[in-house]
Structures are given as structure tokens and as C-alpha cells.
Amino acid sequence: EDQVTQSPEALRLQEGESSSLNCSYTVSGLRGLFWYRQDPGKGPEFLFTLYSAGEEKEKERLKATLTKKESFLHITAPKPEDSATYLCAVQAGYSGGYNKLIFGAGTRLAVHP
Amino acid sequence: DTGVSQNPRHKITKRGQNVTFRCDPISEHNRLYWYRQTLGQGPEFLTYFQNEAQLEKSRLLSDRFSAERPKGSFSTLEIQRTEQGDSAMYLCASSSQGSVSYEQYFGPGTRLTVT
């Protein structure tokens, strides 16, 4: 069964304190792994797509990496405005699987000044 | 702004009533998805349209739920005889078949509360 597990469930950081969020996945034929940011009461906002092991992508203070079993979202010198829930999702490569995203439960990040 | 839009943003209804939500995708996107999200969980897939054809439905989509996408443009999601367990955020997303990447872009969601 295709599955995504994110850890930790919640993370509290001081401003400037770098850390990483983990996304472990089990999927038949990964077509893509996605990171989204979600603010309270809003829809998920797309951040990154990763397609193959070894791939990395960066955007401002965020860097996403991918291995064959997990992905990491590294946050460098975070600011309070980075506080949000970060969602990881996978898209399977088999027929019927690539029509949907399978999400983890997310990591709630709080960055304090 | 040409992002995905959803209406209404909030809906409060009494148990047993019918509700309908609307989603307008990004104009050039031919693929449209509905998801449901409950508190503390990630979105769960409900159904998928390619143009006007509904090609996949989740087991979560009971017979009280129906979705349409007439003419391959906007989509509606109707819930009949609502139950308290239907309370959730209903999210719509769209993507482009012609894109080399597969990301889905989400709307702001419709928050449903069943009392």
C-alpha cells in the first residue's frame, strides 16, 4: 500500500536555528514527490517537485532532497514567517496511481523570534 | 490572480441538508481533483476529472457524494444528506496534462461545518 509518513509531527525552532523535516514513503514506482506549505485555514501552496534519488531543489531558506526511501526539507536560518505546516506527498507511477497525490499528515513548524 | 478559486469559503449546515461547492481551476488546466482534509491530517483524494470525464473515484466518495465537471471547466461537489462526519475542509486542485511536471495547484478550500 502506498504510504507517506512525516516526522516530527511538530517542531519548534528559534529564529535562525536550522533543522530538517523528514518524509518517508512507500510507493509503487515513484512518479514524483512533492512538498507543500499550508498556512492555517488555507489551501496547500506548492513548493517543490522531486523526481529521482539524488535530486535537490532550493528556494530561499528551503532545500529539498530525495533518496529512494525518504525526502528531507532542510530549513536554513528560519524566520517567524516560515511558521506553517509542511506537507509531503507522493504520486505513484502505475495506472490509476498517478491521478492522485498521497499525503502525509504534515509537520507543524513554529519559529519563534 | 489566475489561481484556483473555490466558493463558498465557509459553509455551515444542519445535518441532513444538501450542500454544493464550486471550484474554478486555473484556466488552461484540463485536470481537476477534489480532496478532503480533516484537522491534523493531510488531504485525502476524493475524485479526479480529465476534461469533463470523471476518471477516478476514491472509496471515501460514498453514494451521498457526487461531482460533476460540465464542459470541462468549473466543477461542483455535492453532498446529500450531510452527516457530522462530513465536517472537513474540501480542497480543489488542478494541473495541466501538457506539463512536464505533475504538480497540482490547490485552491483556498471550502470549510464545511455540519451541526
CSV table of C-alpha atoms in Angstrom, one decimal:
chain,number,residue,atom,x,y,z
A,1,GLU,CA,0.0,0.0,0.0
A,2,ASP,CA,1.3,3.5,-0.9
A,3,GLN,CA,2.1,5.4,2.3
A,4,VAL,CA,3.7,8.6,3.4
A,5,THR,CA,5.0,9.2,7.0
A,6,GLN,CA,6.2,12.6,8.1
A,7,SER,CA,8.3,13.4,11.2
A,8,PRO,CA,8.3,15.1,13.6
A,9,GLU,CA,4.6,15.9,13.9
A,10,ALA,CA,5.5,19.3,15.4
A,11,LEU,CA,8.8,21.3,15.6
A,12,ARG,CA,9.6,24.4,17.5
A,13,LEU,CA,12.6,26.4,16.5
A,14,GLN,CA,14.2,29.6,17.5
A,15,GLU,CA,14.8,32.1,14.7
A,16,GLY,CA,18.0,31.3,12.9
A,17,GLU,CA,18.1,27.7,14.2
A,18,SER,CA,18.4,25.4,11.2
A,19,SER,CA,16.7,22.0,11.1
A,20,SER,CA,15.3,19.3,8.8
A,21,LEU,CA,11.9,17.7,8.3
A,22,ASN,CA,11.6,14.1,7.2
A,23,CYS,CA,9.2,12.4,4.8
A,24,SER,CA,9.4,8.6,4.5
A,25,TYR,CA,7.5,7.0,1.7
A,26,THR,CA,6.4,3.6,0.3
A,27,VAL,CA,5.1,3.8,-3.2
A,28,SER,CA,5.0,1.6,-6.3
A,29,GLY,CA,7.1,3.3,-8.9
A,30,LEU,CA,7.6,6.9,-7.7
A,31,ARG,CA,6.5,9.4,-10.3
A,32,GLY,CA,7.1,12.5,-8.2
A,33,LEU,CA,7.5,13.6,-4.6
A,34,PHE,CA,6.0,17.0,-3.7
A,35,TRP,CA,6.4,19.4,-0.9
A,36,TYR,CA,3.7,21.9,0.0
A,37,ARG,CA,3.4,24.6,2.6
A,38,GLN,CA,0.0,25.2,4.3
A,39,ASP,CA,-1.0,28.1,6.4
A,40,PRO,CA,-3.9,27.8,8.8
A,41,GLY,CA,-7.3,27.9,7.1
A,42,LYS,CA,-5.7,28.0,3.6
A,43,GLY,CA,-5.0,25.5,0.8
A,44,PRO,CA,-1.6,23.9,0.3
A,45,GLU,CA,0.9,26.1,-1.6
A,46,PHE,CA,3.3,24.2,-3.9
A,47,LEU,CA,7.0,24.4,-3.1
A,48,PHE,CA,9.0,21.6,-4.9
A,49,THR,CA,8.7,18.6,-7.1
A,50,LEU,CA,11.5,15.9,-6.9
A,51,TYR,CA,11.6,13.1,-9.4
A,52,SER,CA,14.6,10.9,-8.8
A,53,ALA,CA,17.0,9.9,-6.0
A,54,GLY,CA,19.8,12.4,-5.6
A,55,GLU,CA,17.8,15.3,-6.8
A,56,GLU,CA,17.9,18.5,-4.8
A,57,LYS,CA,15.9,21.8,-5.2
A,58,GLU,CA,16.2,25.1,-3.3
A,59,LYS,CA,14.0,28.1,-2.7
A,60,GLU,CA,15.1,30.9,-0.4
A,61,ARG,CA,15.7,29.2,3.0
A,62,LEU,CA,14.3,25.8,2.0
A,63,LYS,CA,16.1,22.9,0.3
A,64,ALA,CA,14.5,19.6,-0.6
A,65,THR,CA,16.4,16.4,-1.1
A,66,LEU,CA,15.3,12.9,-2.2
A,67,THR,CA,16.6,9.4,-1.7
A,68,LYS,CA,15.0,6.1,-2.7
A,69,LYS,CA,13.1,5.9,0.6
A,70,GLU,CA,12.8,9.4,2.0
A,71,SER,CA,12.9,13.1,1.4
A,72,PHE,CA,14.2,15.9,3.6
A,73,LEU,CA,13.2,19.5,3.8
A,74,HIS,CA,16.1,21.5,5.2
A,75,ILE,CA,15.3,24.9,6.6
A,76,THR,CA,18.3,27.2,7.0
A,77,ALA,CA,18.2,30.1,9.4
A,78,PRO,CA,14.4,30.1,9.6
A,79,LYS,CA,12.3,33.2,10.3
A,80,PRO,CA,9.0,33.5,12.0
A,81,GLU,CA,7.2,33.8,8.7
A,82,ASP,CA,8.4,30.3,7.9
A,83,SER,CA,5.9,29.0,10.5
A,84,ALA,CA,3.4,26.8,8.8
A,85,THR,CA,2.5,23.1,8.2
A,86,TYR,CA,4.7,21.4,5.7
A,87,LEU,CA,3.1,18.6,3.7
A,88,CYS,CA,4.8,15.9,1.8
A,89,ALA,CA,3.0,13.9,-1.0
A,90,VAL,CA,3.9,11.2,-3.5
A,91,GLN,CA,2.4,10.4,-6.9
A,92,ALA,CA,2.6,6.7,-7.9
A,93,GLY,CA,3.8,5.7,-11.4
A,94,TYR,CA,1.2,3.0,-12.1
A,95,SER,CA,-2.1,3.4,-13.9
A,96,GLY,CA,-4.7,4.8,-11.6
A,97,GLY,CA,-2.0,5.8,-9.1
A,98,TYR,CA,-0.7,8.8,-11.0
A,99,ASN,CA,-4.1,10.5,-10.8
A,100,LYS,CA,-3.8,11.4,-7.2
A,101,LEU,CA,-1.4,12.6,-4.5
A,102,ILE,CA,-1.0,10.6,-1.3
A,103,PHE,CA,-0.2,13.0,1.5
A,104,GLY,CA,1.5,12.6,4.9
A,105,ALA,CA,-0.1,14.2,8.0
A,106,GLY,CA,2.4,17.1,7.9
A,107,THR,CA,4.9,18.7,10.2
A,108,ARG,CA,3.7,21.8,12.1
A,109,LEU,CA,6.6,24.2,12.3
A,110,ALA,CA,6.7,27.1,14.7
A,111,VAL,CA,9.6,29.6,14.5
A,112,HIS,CA,9.9,32.0,17.4
A,113,PRO,CA,11.8,35.3,17.5
B,1,ASP,CA,-4.9,36.4,-9.9
B,2,THR,CA,-5.5,33.3,-12.1
B,3,GLY,CA,-5.2,30.6,-9.4
B,4,VAL,CA,-7.7,28.0,-8.4
B,5,SER,CA,-10.8,29.6,-6.8
B,6,GLN,CA,-13.4,27.9,-4.6
B,7,ASN,CA,-16.8,29.0,-3.4
B,8,PRO,CA,-18.1,29.4,-0.8
B,9,ARG,CA,-15.1,29.6,1.6
B,10,HIS,CA,-17.2,28.6,4.5
B,11,LYS,CA,-20.5,26.7,4.8
B,12,ILE,CA,-22.4,25.8,8.0
B,13,THR,CA,-25.3,23.5,7.5
B,14,LYS,CA,-27.6,21.3,9.6
B,15,ARG,CA,-27.4,17.5,9.5
B,16,GLY,CA,-29.5,16.1,6.7
B,17,GLN,CA,-29.3,19.1,4.4
B,18,ASN,CA,-27.7,19.1,1.0
B,19,VAL,CA,-24.7,21.3,0.1
B,20,THR,CA,-22.9,22.1,-3.1
B,21,PHE,CA,-19.4,23.5,-3.6
B,22,ARG,CA,-17.9,25.1,-6.7
B,23,CYS,CA,-14.3,25.0,-8.0
B,24,ASP,CA,-12.9,27.1,-10.8
B,25,PRO,CA,-9.5,25.7,-11.9
B,26,ILE,CA,-6.6,27.5,-13.5
B,27,SER,CA,-7.9,28.3,-17.0
B,28,GLU,CA,-5.5,26.3,-19.0
B,29,HIS,CA,-5.6,23.2,-16.8
B,30,ASN,CA,-7.6,20.3,-18.0
B,31,ARG,CA,-7.2,18.1,-14.9
B,32,LEU,CA,-9.2,18.7,-11.8
B,33,TYR,CA,-9.1,17.0,-8.4
B,34,TRP,CA,-11.1,17.1,-5.2
B,35,TYR,CA,-9.6,16.3,-1.8
B,36,ARG,CA,-10.9,16.3,1.8
B,37,GLN,CA,-8.8,17.4,4.8
B,38,THR,CA,-9.7,16.9,8.4
B,39,LEU,CA,-7.9,18.6,11.3
B,40,GLY,CA,-4.3,17.5,11.8
B,41,GLN,CA,-4.3,15.3,8.7
B,42,GLY,CA,-3.1,15.7,5.2
B,43,PRO,CA,-5.5,16.0,2.3
B,44,GLU,CA,-7.2,12.7,1.1
B,45,PHE,CA,-8.0,12.1,-2.5
B,46,LEU,CA,-11.7,12.0,-3.4
B,47,THR,CA,-12.0,12.2,-7.2
B,48,TYR,CA,-10.3,13.2,-10.5
B,49,PHE,CA,-11.5,14.7,-13.8
B,50,GLN,CA,-9.8,14.9,-17.1
B,51,ASN,CA,-11.7,17.5,-19.1
B,52,GLU,CA,-15.3,16.6,-18.4
B,53,ALA,CA,-14.8,12.9,-17.7
B,54,GLN,CA,-14.7,11.7,-14.1
B,55,LEU,CA,-11.9,9.0,-14.4
B,56,GLU,CA,-11.3,8.0,-10.8
B,57,LYS,CA,-13.2,8.0,-7.5
B,58,SER,CA,-12.0,7.1,-4.0
B,59,ARG,CA,-13.7,4.7,-1.7
B,60,LEU,CA,-14.1,7.8,0.5
B,61,LEU,CA,-16.7,9.1,-2.0
B,62,SER,CA,-19.8,7.4,-0.8
B,63,ASP,CA,-23.1,7.5,-2.7
B,64,ARG,CA,-24.1,10.7,-0.9
B,65,PHE,CA,-21.3,12.5,-2.8
B,66,SER,CA,-21.4,13.4,-6.4
B,67,ALA,CA,-19.1,15.5,-8.5
B,68,GLU,CA,-19.5,17.0,-12.0
B,69,ARG,CA,-17.5,19.0,-14.4
B,70,PRO,CA,-19.7,20.1,-17.2
B,71,LYS,CA,-17.9,21.2,-20.4
B,72,GLY,CA,-14.6,20.6,-18.7
B,73,SER,CA,-14.5,23.9,-17.0
B,74,PHE,CA,-15.6,24.5,-13.4
B,75,SER,CA,-16.6,21.6,-11.1
B,76,THR,CA,-19.2,21.1,-8.4
B,77,LEU,CA,-19.1,18.7,-5.5
B,78,GLU,CA,-22.5,18.0,-3.9
B,79,ILE,CA,-23.0,16.2,-0.6
B,80,GLN,CA,-26.5,14.9,0.1
B,81,ARG,CA,-28.0,14.3,3.5
B,82,THR,CA,-25.0,15.7,5.3
B,83,GLU,CA,-23.6,14.0,8.4
B,84,GLN,CA,-21.5,15.4,11.2
B,85,GLY,CA,-18.6,13.2,9.9
B,86,ASP,CA,-18.7,15.2,6.7
B,87,SER,CA,-17.3,18.3,8.5
B,88,ALA,CA,-13.9,19.0,6.9
B,89,MET,CA,-12.1,21.3,4.5
B,90,TYR,CA,-12.8,20.4,0.9
B,91,LEU,CA,-10.0,21.3,-1.4
B,92,CYS,CA,-9.9,21.5,-5.2
B,93,ALA,CA,-6.7,21.3,-7.2
B,94,SER,CA,-5.9,21.5,-10.9
B,95,SER,CA,-3.0,20.5,-13.1
B,96,SER,CA,-2.0,20.6,-16.8
B,97,GLN,CA,-1.8,17.4,-18.8
B,98,GLY,CA,0.7,19.0,-21.1
B,99,SER,CA,3.1,20.0,-18.4
B,100,VAL,CA,6.4,18.1,-18.0
B,101,SER,CA,5.9,18.3,-14.2
B,102,TYR,CA,3.0,16.8,-12.3
B,103,GLU,CA,2.4,19.3,-9.6
B,104,GLN,CA,-1.2,20.1,-8.6
B,105,TYR,CA,-2.2,23.6,-7.6
B,106,PHE,CA,-4.7,24.0,-4.8
B,107,GLY,CA,-7.5,26.4,-4.1
B,108,PRO,CA,-8.2,28.0,-0.7
B,109,GLY,CA,-10.7,25.3,0.2
B,110,THR,CA,-14.3,25.3,1.4
B,111,ARG,CA,-14.7,24.7,5.2
B,112,LEU,CA,-17.8,22.7,5.9
B,113,THR,CA,-19.3,22.5,9.4
B,114,VAL,CA,-22.3,20.2,9.9
B,115,THR,CA,-24.2,20.9,13.1
